[in-house]
Amino acid sequence: MDKAFLSPDSLKIDLWKAFLSGMKEAADDFGMTGSAQDHGGQLSKQISQIQGAITSGADMVAATAPSDAGVQSIAETAVDGGVPFFEYWSMGKWLFPSKIGPEFVQYQIPETFKAGAIPAKILFEEMGGEGNYVAILGPKGHIGSYRVEGMKMAQEDYPDITLLGSQYSGGWTRQKGREVMSSFIANHGDDIDGVYCNNGTLGLGAATVLSENDMAIPFTGFDGALSNIEYINNNGPDSGEPYQVQEQAAPPFWQGGWAVAKAWDWLHGWRPSIPERMMWTRTLTVLNPGLDQSKFSDLDTTFATPDKYNSVAYSDGHSPYDWKLASVHESGEDWDPQHALAPIRKSEWNQLKWDESNKPNDLSVPSEYDDADLFDQVAEDYHQRNVNGNNPYL
Amino acid sequence: MLVILMAIFTATSGVFLTFDNLVGNVLMNSMILLFVALAGTFPILQQSIDLSVASIVSLSGVAMALLVSDYQLGMLALPIGVLVGTGVGLLNGIVFAKGKIPSFLVTLGSLSIFGGSALLITGGYSVPFNSPAIRQLAIGHVIPQVPNLVIWGLVTYVIVSLIAWKTTFGRYTYALGENERVADFSGVKVDRYKIGAFVLSGTLCGLAGVLLSARITSATPGMGSGLLLQSIAAIVMGGTALTGGVGGPHRTILGVLVIGVLTNGMNLLSIQSFVQEIILGFVVIFAVAMSMDRDKIDIVK
């Protein structure tokens, strides 16, 4: 095994740069090389790139499909090539990795509803528990947009908070954030007290419009882009500028390294159990230093300071992770994931937007999903390894 | 240019010149572009242009996927999807020819209309469907080792080339590109052949959309994105002049293969995608410079 391949949406995005850095660092630890080609949202291009990578000797593929519906095609491309495959964020409806093939090792995503609820609660608290907000939702059909369900759940605890409007942006760029925020301001003006942004880059776009309109109000962000972490560091509640209350970050650097470590295991004979084939990644909350963290101690999340987050996520080859420790093959029973992971249970499929309306008639669900004890065992095993192990954010 | 590229990649990659790579990767991944480039060739031959090709691919693919997933039409959805392409191509042609509106503007507008329609009918979501039979139409193997999509593409290429060479429609298409006024004075029913070029373009894009959906068992409103500029590059690299009357679909495949070989070769060599964009740009310019027959073109703009 000597080549790891990443197929992201765009390498212009910090998240995927960090993912690739983690992948390269881990690949280096295992004596491999890591490379990437972005597909720019074009599924046929992505299939072509993955085929080319496998033909030229890639031994594993990590990817995100442009949309949920594309996952099966790219997974099957990897399965046909006989290489282990890891999918992040997007996921096909009622698509079980085990049904595609043994090579589809794992699907991972931050817990959608919970990840959506945490920033909403911080935003609502920062708004003083009352007032009006708007929501910028990202592109429709992307699983990232499902965070809005968490936002709605959080709002149930704040009866004096009102959602004035929500709008899909059609993309994840600053320009899209600007466009949507401009329309909100045109419609609601100074009535807006806060902005729920489904993505940090959208948030930074929205912030430029807020700033132009002298609206120093709070907004949220997701995905851990470097520019958002810097913005959080530079703009507090007293800055007189719109300020980002937090950045909800999946740990992309860790995700890249983890995929390589597990591919290494797979190529040396390890096979994941059914609960390990689809897992939640715990998100990190990078809180604005101007906010009082103790006010949010009841939130089920790991807080990280902007500097701490940057030192790990953008460490570029010198992270505190021990990738060989993440490998069962290398570390045996002492292996340590070094980040919190939990199996996605049957009762949580609604968070993937798997419901009766989109369930295929001839679907057969792997029987293991009815074995709650099995899922409890796997969840507890990962939990114990994480709390007792090497977690650079704790 | 194609020979040069193949020589370079054969020398630099040990797997480039293998049957599996050339057929399973290069040809397989070039076929959708081939359909779209063939579609765009006829309007360009007539000195017009169809900018809506990528949107028609999306609209046809989405229509087919919805008919399979929501209306359980099965195989019947395929010809209906193609007919959607034919229909919108007919609309393009009628507005262009009868309305006397430049094709550039008509199809610039319809690009937006068809793309917006695809978004509207899907609500912006992707449309997956579960039909192994339909999928086999694209990725199955009627001929061992040769994916069906490749056969669809090559058969269509032969038929479209014969249309250009052997039919009245083909001959008048060239004539319209050479000099529309002379063709008109000669009694050619100009509007009919102008509309015909857009109907053929729409049909081929419909076929591309349907087969692309079949390949990936889903459709998205943006599934045709990126095909417009690549198809124009392929058409011109093949030797069809934007000024019309020169070249033809039989040559378009050369441009498609240049792009297909270049993309595959760069993927095999793990060339960074940002660098790929730059190299592709240079190759397009060089390929056009090498393929243009300047003796047949009086003015270059």
CSV table of C-alpha atoms in Angstrom, one decimal, chain A residues 69 72-73, chain B residues 127-132 134-135 212-219:
chain,number,residue,atom,x,y,z
A,69,ALA,CA,-27.7,10.7,-4.8
A,72,GLN,CA,-23.7,5.0,-4.6
A,73,SER,CA,-21.9,5.6,-7.9
B,127,VAL,CA,-33.5,12.5,-7.8
B,128,PRO,CA,-32.2,9.0,-7.1
B,129,PHE,CA,-33.9,5.9,-8.5
B,130,ASN,CA,-33.4,2.2,-8.2
B,131,SER,CA,-33.5,0.4,-11.5
B,132,PRO,CA,-30.7,-2.1,-12.2
B,134,ILE,CA,-31.8,1.0,-16.6
B,135,ARG,CA,-28.3,1.2,-15.1
B,212,LEU,CA,-25.8,10.0,-17.7
B,213,SER,CA,-28.7,9.5,-15.3
B,214,ALA,CA,-28.7,5.8,-16.1
B,215,ARG,CA,-25.0,5.6,-15.4
B,216,ILE,CA,-25.3,7.3,-12.0
B,217,THR,CA,-28.8,6.1,-11.2
B,218,SER,CA,-29.8,9.6,-10.2
B,219,ALA,CA,-30.2,13.0,-11.6
